[in-house]
Structures are given as C-alpha cells and as structure tokens.
Amino acid sequence: MAVLSHFVVVLSFVSLSFFPNACLAASEMNAIDQCWKLNTIWRRSRQQLATCSVGFAGKMANNVGRDVILYKATDVIIHGLRIHHCKAHSQMDGDAIRLVSASKVWIDHNTLFSCQDGLLDVTRGSTFVTVSNNWFRDQDKVMLLGHDDGFLRDKDMKVTVAFNHFGPNCNQRMPRVRHGYAHVTNNLYQGWEQYAIGGSMSPSIKSESNYFIAPKSGKKEVTWRNGIYEKSKPWNFYSVGDLFTNGASFFQSGRRGMARPNYTKEQSFKVGDAKSVKTLTSSAGALKCSRTLRC
Ligand SMILES: *[C@@H]1O[C@H](CO)[C@@H](O)[C@H](O)[C@H]1NC(C)=O
C-alpha cells in the first residue's frame, strides 16, 4: 500500500510544462479551465492551479513544498499526464492511476488509455476526489470508485466526475461506484458497450447535464446495477438535465434528495447546459505543449 501511495505522490511532480490553449473564448470554457487558462502568463504562476479545483477535492492551497511521501497522500494534483499501455507487475495491477487511502486528490487534464486493468481506481477509503477534464478512451474497465463490496469504509467516499470525455471504445465503468457517492456532471459519453454508469452496494449517483451518445447497436441503457435491490437501501440513481441521443436511456431509482452533493461554497461550481458539453469537454485530456499560443 505504501508503494502505491508513493506512486501517486511522484506523479504529482511530473506536471505542468505546457502552454495554455487560448482557442476557446472564456464563455466556452468550463468552470475549471476558466480559472487559469485566461492567464496569459500562466507559466510563471503555476501555483495558481491549486486554487482552481472544485468538486469534492475542494481547493488544493496550502500544500506548497510539503513532503507528503510516507504519509497517506493528501492535497495532490495529478495533471497533464499521458498514461497508456500499462501492464501488471508485482506491485501493480496494471491500472493507469490508483489511489489508496488518499484524500483531497484532483485528477485533471490527463489522457488515459489502453491499460491492462483499469484507467483509474479510487480505493481503500479514498475520498474527496475530483476527476475533471480527462480523456479516457480505448478501455474495457474505465473507472472504479470503491474497490470491493466488503470494504464498508468506502461508504464515506465522495467523488466528483466532471468535464471528462469518455470514448471512443470504452466498454464499462464510467464510473462504477461501490458504497459511496458520485456527482457525475457535464461529461461527454461517446458510446459504451455494457453500460456507462453503474454500481453495487447501494451507491448514490447524481447524473447531471451529461451528454450521452448511445452506441449504434447494442445496449442503449446508461445505468447498470449489480446485486439485490433492497427497499430499505434504495439505490439513489438520479438524472437531471442529461441529454440522451441515439436512443440512450437512464433508469432512475431511489430518492432525489439523497443524491444531492451538498457542496460547500469552495467545492461548488457552475454546471453548464448539457447542450454545451461537447464544447466544455473539447480540451479534455493532457494539454499539448507548444512554443506558441496558436492552436
Ligand atoms: C445531502 O444531504 C441529504 C439530506 O440531508 C442527504 O440525504 C444526502 O445523503 C447528502 N448527500 C451527500 C453526498 O452526503
């Protein structure tokens, strides 16, 4: 476990050597990108990024220079990485990014694809995580929030999944949630094979203003539930403002109120209209390095 936490920390130092993409007008950028991309001297003020995170990770401020190795990882930004074709070996399952008992982690603007196991695993009581502006593609199991059905500590897990681009060629788990809570908003779903959003152990999910493009043939249903539905523990799967195309459908269950994120002022952010999701996610993934600001 220590090795894996260490892995996460190391990633956070390998970031931030890019120029901002000035192609989109401010009004076309999502709430996170608006916070830093408009700063033309961004390279000289990289620490500003720490003030731009929203969702459950909250702000990353006050962690400058802190040595987090040997501690459980906290206040970590994983930004601007391309990770692909990872293979399992002795310590790792073949995931692109795995969080172990980590909290306040912001995973933003990475491109993740074609790994042996999954692209992102949030496990063992990890919580207060924001997954934003990433491009996930060409993958069977994309994102696992909560590692096993028996790990009850994941009941407290809270994850925000916003402004990501899923696809093409993603099969399932965008995300799969066990026990905890996920606010899944303003993401672009470019098809799926088995399902897009699902879970087990009565998780709560609020799906808000996402753009779902169902595959041409095969399953049109966005959601998937594994396990027995108990009346006493309703699965709160709630969809609001989502856009469904190609016949996509979303089976809702449980109670709406239970699926509210209840963000603090620091965590809350502006959710765009589902119709604008293609624009809001158009710069998802690792940013391209360039010598000029031209795109
Ligand atoms: C938000 O508050 C409601 C009402 O108190 C509660 O039922 C729900 O579980 C809360 N949501 C989260 C993510 O904790």
Short mmCIF file of C-alpha atoms and ligand atoms in Angstrom, two decimals:
data_model
loop_
_atom_site.label_atom_id
_atom_site.label_comp_id
_atom_site.label_asym_id
_atom_site.label_seq_id
_atom_site.Cartn_x
_atom_site.Cartn_y
_atom_site.Cartn_z
CA MET A 1 0.00 0.00 0.00
CA ALA A 2 2.86 2.36 0.85
CA VAL A 3 4.36 1.79 -2.55
CA LEU A 4 1.14 2.68 -4.27
CA SER A 5 0.64 5.86 -2.27
CA HIS A 6 4.21 6.81 -3.13
CA PHE A 7 3.41 6.24 -6.79
CA VAL A 8 0.59 8.76 -6.57
CA VAL A 9 2.78 11.38 -4.98
CA VAL A 10 5.51 11.01 -7.59
CA LEU A 11 3.02 11.62 -10.36
CA SER A 12 2.12 14.97 -8.90
CA PHE A 13 5.63 16.29 -9.50
CA VAL A 14 5.75 15.40 -13.19
CA SER A 15 3.32 18.03 -14.32
CA LEU A 16 2.82 21.49 -15.67
CA SER A 17 5.09 22.00 -18.63
CA PHE A 18 2.61 23.32 -21.11
CA PHE A 19 1.21 26.49 -22.53
CA PRO A 20 -2.47 27.28 -22.15
CA ASN A 21 -4.73 26.65 -25.08
CA ALA A 22 -6.15 30.03 -26.00
CA CYS A 23 -8.52 28.75 -28.67
CA LEU A 24 -11.76 28.84 -26.76
CA ALA A 25 -13.46 32.05 -25.71
CA ALA A 26 -13.82 32.48 -21.97
CA SER A 27 -17.55 31.84 -22.16
CA GLU A 28 -16.90 28.50 -23.87
CA MET A 29 -14.54 27.20 -21.20
CA ASN A 30 -15.74 25.14 -18.28
CA ALA A 31 -15.60 26.45 -14.73
CA ILE A 32 -12.18 24.92 -14.01
CA ASP A 33 -10.37 25.96 -17.20
CA GLN A 34 -11.76 29.49 -16.91
CA CYS A 35 -9.93 29.81 -13.62
CA TRP A 36 -6.41 29.54 -15.11
CA LYS A 37 -6.39 29.37 -18.90
CA LEU A 38 -7.23 33.03 -19.27
CA ASN A 39 -4.00 33.99 -17.51
CA THR A 40 -1.54 34.63 -20.37
CA ILE A 41 1.48 34.42 -18.04
CA TRP A 42 0.27 31.11 -16.75
CA ARG A 43 3.73 29.53 -16.92
CA ARG A 44 5.03 31.98 -14.37
CA SER A 45 2.13 31.42 -11.99
CA ARG A 46 1.63 27.68 -11.96
CA GLN A 47 0.77 27.62 -8.29
CA GLN A 48 -2.47 29.30 -9.30
CA LEU A 49 -3.71 25.93 -10.46
CA ALA A 50 -4.11 24.86 -6.84
CA THR A 51 -6.86 27.43 -6.42
CA CYS A 52 -8.83 26.17 -9.44
CA SER A 53 -10.07 22.80 -8.25
CA VAL A 54 -13.74 22.40 -7.45
CA GLY A 55 -15.97 19.49 -6.55
CA PHE A 56 -15.24 17.25 -3.59
CA ALA A 57 -11.44 17.73 -3.75
CA GLY A 58 -12.02 21.37 -2.78
CA LYS A 59 -9.08 23.76 -3.04
CA MET A 60 -5.51 22.47 -3.09
CA ALA A 61 -3.99 25.54 -1.48
CA ASN A 62 -1.50 25.46 1.44
CA ASN A 63 0.34 22.35 0.36
CA VAL A 64 3.27 24.04 -1.37
CA GLY A 65 6.54 22.30 -0.56
CA ARG A 66 5.05 19.89 1.91
CA ASP A 67 6.73 16.50 1.84
CA VAL A 68 3.88 14.01 1.64
CA ILE A 69 5.96 10.84 0.98
CA LEU A 70 5.36 8.23 3.84
CA TYR A 71 2.08 9.78 4.77
CA LYS A 72 -1.17 8.83 3.18
CA ALA A 73 -1.39 11.05 0.14
CA THR A 74 -3.43 14.22 0.55
CA ASP A 75 -3.76 17.52 -1.33
CA VAL A 76 -2.37 16.02 -4.53
CA ILE A 77 -2.83 17.28 -8.08
CA ILE A 78 -2.28 14.82 -10.93
CA HIS A 79 -2.21 16.99 -14.02
CA GLY A 80 -1.17 16.90 -17.64
CA LEU A 81 -0.08 13.25 -17.92
CA ARG A 82 -0.48 10.73 -20.72
CA ILE A 83 -0.60 7.20 -19.37
CA HIS A 84 -1.24 4.22 -21.61
CA HIS A 85 -0.45 0.56 -22.22
CA CYS A 86 0.29 -0.06 -18.53
CA LYS A 87 0.91 -3.69 -17.68
CA ALA A 88 0.52 -5.55 -14.41
CA HIS A 89 3.68 -6.42 -12.46
CA SER A 90 4.47 -7.46 -8.89
CA GLN A 91 3.22 -4.32 -7.08
CA MET A 92 0.65 -3.04 -9.55
CA ASP A 93 -2.50 -4.41 -11.15
CA GLY A 94 -1.96 -2.61 -14.43
CA ASP A 95 -4.02 0.48 -13.63
CA ALA A 96 -3.04 3.86 -15.02
CA ILE A 97 -3.73 5.68 -11.73
CA ARG A 98 -4.64 4.07 -8.41
CA LEU A 99 -5.45 5.99 -5.24
CA VAL A 100 -5.06 4.09 -1.98
CA SER A 101 -6.44 5.64 1.22
CA ALA A 102 -5.88 9.06 -0.32
CA SER A 103 -7.95 12.16 0.24
CA LYS A 104 -8.26 15.57 -1.40
CA VAL A 105 -6.93 14.46 -4.76
CA TRP A 106 -7.55 16.32 -8.01
CA ILE A 107 -7.02 14.44 -11.26
CA ASP A 108 -7.24 16.95 -14.10
CA HIS A 109 -6.35 17.11 -17.81
CA ASN A 110 -4.81 13.65 -18.26
CA THR A 111 -5.11 11.32 -21.24
CA LEU A 112 -5.51 7.70 -20.19
CA PHE A 113 -6.00 4.71 -22.48
CA SER A 114 -5.32 1.04 -23.25
CA CYS A 115 -4.21 -0.27 -19.86
CA GLN A 116 -4.31 -3.89 -18.78
CA ASP A 117 -6.62 -3.40 -15.78
CA GLY A 118 -8.38 -0.05 -15.36
CA LEU A 119 -7.61 3.60 -16.02
CA LEU A 120 -8.46 4.97 -12.58
CA ASP A 121 -9.10 3.15 -9.29
CA VAL A 122 -10.13 5.06 -6.18
CA THR A 123 -9.76 2.54 -3.36
CA ARG A 124 -9.48 1.73 0.34
CA GLY A 125 -11.29 4.63 1.91
CA SER A 126 -10.04 7.27 -0.51
CA THR A 127 -12.37 10.24 -0.52
CA PHE A 128 -12.80 13.88 -1.55
CA VAL A 129 -11.63 13.29 -5.09
CA THR A 130 -12.32 15.35 -8.22
CA VAL A 131 -11.80 13.77 -11.64
CA SER A 132 -12.04 16.51 -14.28
CA ASN A 133 -11.09 17.36 -17.87
CA ASN A 134 -9.61 13.92 -18.56
CA TRP A 135 -9.86 11.94 -21.78
CA PHE A 136 -10.50 8.25 -21.21
CA ARG A 137 -10.54 6.06 -24.32
CA ASP A 138 -9.93 2.58 -25.75
CA GLN A 139 -10.52 0.74 -22.50
CA ASP A 140 -12.64 -2.08 -21.09
CA LYS A 141 -12.85 -1.06 -17.40
CA VAL A 142 -12.52 2.69 -17.13
CA MET A 143 -13.05 3.99 -13.59
CA LEU A 144 -13.64 2.13 -10.35
CA LEU A 145 -14.75 4.09 -7.29
CA GLY A 146 -14.58 1.73 -4.30
CA HIS A 147 -12.58 -1.44 -4.56
CA ASP A 148 -14.65 -4.25 -3.12
CA ASP A 149 -18.17 -4.86 -1.91
CA GLY A 150 -16.96 -5.73 1.61
CA PHE A 151 -14.99 -2.54 2.22
CA LEU A 152 -17.53 -0.55 4.23
CA ARG A 153 -15.27 2.46 4.80
CA ASP A 154 -15.99 3.38 1.18
CA LYS A 155 -19.48 4.41 2.35
CA ASP A 156 -17.95 7.81 3.03
CA MET A 157 -16.34 8.09 -0.40
CA LYS A 158 -17.32 11.25 -2.27
CA VAL A 159 -16.14 11.79 -5.82
CA THR A 160 -16.88 14.45 -8.44
CA VAL A 161 -16.58 13.39 -12.10
CA ALA A 162 -16.87 16.48 -14.31
CA PHE A 163 -15.95 17.73 -17.82
CA ASN A 164 -14.40 14.41 -18.91
CA HIS A 165 -14.54 12.83 -22.35
CA PHE A 166 -15.26 9.08 -22.32
CA GLY A 167 -14.62 7.24 -25.57
CA PRO A 168 -14.37 6.14 -28.22
CA ASN A 169 -14.12 2.43 -27.47
CA CYS A 170 -14.90 2.40 -23.76
CA ASN A 171 -16.85 -0.60 -22.53
CA GLN A 172 -17.96 -0.05 -18.92
CA ARG A 173 -17.36 1.73 -15.54
CA MET A 174 -17.62 5.43 -16.35
CA PRO A 175 -17.68 5.12 -13.37
CA ARG A 176 -18.63 2.01 -11.40
CA VAL A 177 -19.38 3.08 -7.80
CA ARG A 178 -19.37 0.88 -4.69
CA HIS A 179 -20.99 2.13 -1.47
CA GLY A 180 -20.17 5.81 -1.81
CA TYR A 181 -21.42 8.85 -3.67
CA ALA A 182 -20.57 10.30 -7.06
CA HIS A 183 -21.67 13.55 -8.70
CA VAL A 184 -21.24 12.90 -12.42
CA THR A 185 -21.73 16.05 -14.42
CA ASN A 186 -21.03 17.69 -17.81
CA ASN A 187 -19.24 14.64 -19.19
CA LEU A 188 -19.31 13.53 -22.83
CA TYR A 189 -20.10 9.84 -23.32
CA GLN A 190 -19.11 8.76 -26.81
CA GLY A 191 -20.79 5.36 -26.62
CA TRP A 192 -20.27 2.31 -24.39
CA GLU A 193 -20.70 -1.44 -24.75
CA GLN A 194 -22.08 -2.79 -21.45
CA TYR A 195 -23.02 0.41 -19.62
CA ALA A 196 -21.77 3.88 -18.77
CA ILE A 197 -22.65 4.46 -15.09
CA GLY A 198 -23.25 1.69 -12.59
CA GLY A 199 -22.54 0.25 -9.23
CA SER A 200 -23.12 -2.15 -6.40
CA MET A 201 -23.74 -1.95 -2.62
CA SER A 202 -26.37 0.82 -2.88
CA PRO A 203 -24.26 3.74 -4.03
CA SER A 204 -25.79 7.14 -4.70
CA ILE A 205 -25.19 8.85 -8.01
CA LYS A 206 -26.36 12.19 -9.31
CA SER A 207 -26.01 12.35 -13.07
CA GLU A 208 -26.38 15.97 -14.11
CA SER A 209 -26.26 17.60 -17.55
CA ASN A 210 -24.15 14.92 -19.22
CA TYR A 211 -24.22 14.24 -22.96
CA PHE A 212 -24.92 10.55 -23.59
CA ILE A 213 -24.48 9.19 -27.11
CA ALA A 214 -25.67 5.58 -27.10
CA PRO A 215 -23.87 3.08 -29.32
CA LYS A 216 -25.46 2.47 -32.73
CA SER A 217 -26.28 -1.12 -31.87
CA GLY A 218 -26.36 -2.91 -28.54
CA LYS A 219 -27.21 -1.53 -25.10
CA LYS A 220 -28.87 1.86 -25.03
CA GLU A 221 -29.31 1.96 -21.23
CA VAL A 222 -26.79 4.16 -19.42
CA THR A 223 -27.05 2.54 -15.98
CA TRP A 224 -26.24 -0.86 -14.53
CA ARG A 225 -26.85 -2.27 -11.06
CA ASN A 226 -25.16 -5.31 -9.61
CA GLY A 227 -26.73 -7.09 -6.66
CA ILE A 228 -30.06 -7.37 -4.97
CA TYR A 229 -32.23 -4.29 -4.71
CA GLU A 230 -33.34 -3.84 -1.11
CA LYS A 231 -36.19 -1.49 -0.36
CA SER A 232 -34.53 -0.39 2.87
CA LYS A 233 -31.39 0.67 0.96
CA PRO A 234 -32.60 2.34 -2.19
CA TRP A 235 -30.09 2.99 -4.93
CA ASN A 236 -30.29 6.68 -5.47
CA PHE A 237 -29.58 7.00 -9.17
CA TYR A 238 -30.85 10.39 -10.21
CA SER A 239 -30.63 12.05 -13.61
CA VAL A 240 -31.24 15.76 -14.09
CA GLY A 241 -30.66 17.83 -17.22
CA ASP A 242 -28.93 14.97 -19.06
CA LEU A 243 -29.05 14.86 -22.86
CA PHE A 244 -29.76 11.46 -24.40
CA THR A 245 -29.07 10.76 -28.06
CA ASN A 246 -29.15 7.66 -30.30
CA GLY A 247 -31.89 6.21 -28.07
CA ALA A 248 -29.91 6.38 -24.80
CA SER A 249 -31.99 5.87 -21.64
CA PHE A 250 -31.38 6.25 -17.89
CA PHE A 251 -33.23 4.11 -15.35
CA GLN A 252 -33.72 6.21 -12.21
CA SER A 253 -34.25 4.79 -8.73
CA GLY A 254 -34.33 5.81 -5.09
CA ARG A 255 -34.83 9.29 -3.79
CA ARG A 256 -33.68 12.53 -5.34
CA GLY A 257 -32.77 14.33 -2.11
CA MET A 258 -30.35 11.57 -1.15
CA ALA A 259 -28.38 12.18 -4.33
CA ARG A 260 -27.57 15.84 -3.71
CA PRO A 261 -23.84 16.59 -3.42
CA ASN A 262 -24.32 19.26 -0.71
CA TYR A 263 -21.13 21.04 -1.75
CA THR A 264 -19.57 23.69 0.41
CA LYS A 265 -19.03 27.11 -1.16
CA GLU A 266 -15.43 26.17 -2.06
CA GLN A 267 -16.49 22.93 -3.71
CA SER A 268 -19.44 24.19 -5.71
CA PHE A 269 -19.13 25.17 -9.36
CA LYS A 270 -21.16 26.19 -12.35
CA VAL A 271 -22.63 23.26 -14.25
CA GLY A 272 -23.24 24.00 -17.93
CA ASP A 273 -26.21 23.07 -20.06
CA ALA A 274 -25.93 19.52 -21.47
CA LYS A 275 -26.08 21.00 -24.99
CA SER A 276 -22.76 22.77 -24.35
CA VAL A 277 -20.93 19.64 -23.11
CA LYS A 278 -19.13 19.00 -26.41
CA THR A 279 -17.59 22.46 -26.15
CA LEU A 280 -16.94 22.27 -22.41
CA THR A 281 -15.03 18.99 -22.89
CA SER A 282 -13.30 19.93 -26.16
CA SER A 283 -9.91 20.41 -24.49
CA ALA A 284 -10.20 17.33 -22.24
CA GLY A 285 -7.04 15.29 -21.87
CA ALA A 286 -3.38 16.20 -21.48
CA LEU A 287 -2.60 19.59 -22.94
CA LYS A 288 -0.39 19.81 -25.97
CA CYS A 289 2.95 21.50 -25.46
CA SER A 290 3.72 24.21 -27.96
CA ARG A 291 6.09 27.12 -28.36
CA THR A 292 3.31 29.49 -29.21
CA LEU A 293 -0.21 30.05 -28.08
CA ARG A 294 -1.52 29.18 -31.55
CA CYS A 295 -3.64 26.07 -31.83
C1 LIG B 1 -27.02 15.59 1.18
O1 LIG B 1 -27.99 15.85 2.17
C2 LIG B 1 -29.10 14.96 2.14
C3 LIG B 1 -30.11 15.46 3.15
O2 LIG B 1 -29.53 15.62 4.39
C4 LIG B 1 -28.61 13.54 2.43
O3 LIG B 1 -29.69 12.63 2.40
C5 LIG B 1 -27.58 13.15 1.37
O4 LIG B 1 -27.05 11.89 1.65
C6 LIG B 1 -26.45 14.18 1.35
N1 LIG B 1 -25.54 13.89 0.26
C7 LIG B 1 -24.28 13.51 0.45
C8 LIG B 1 -23.43 13.31 -0.78
O5 LIG B 1 -23.77 13.32 1.53
#
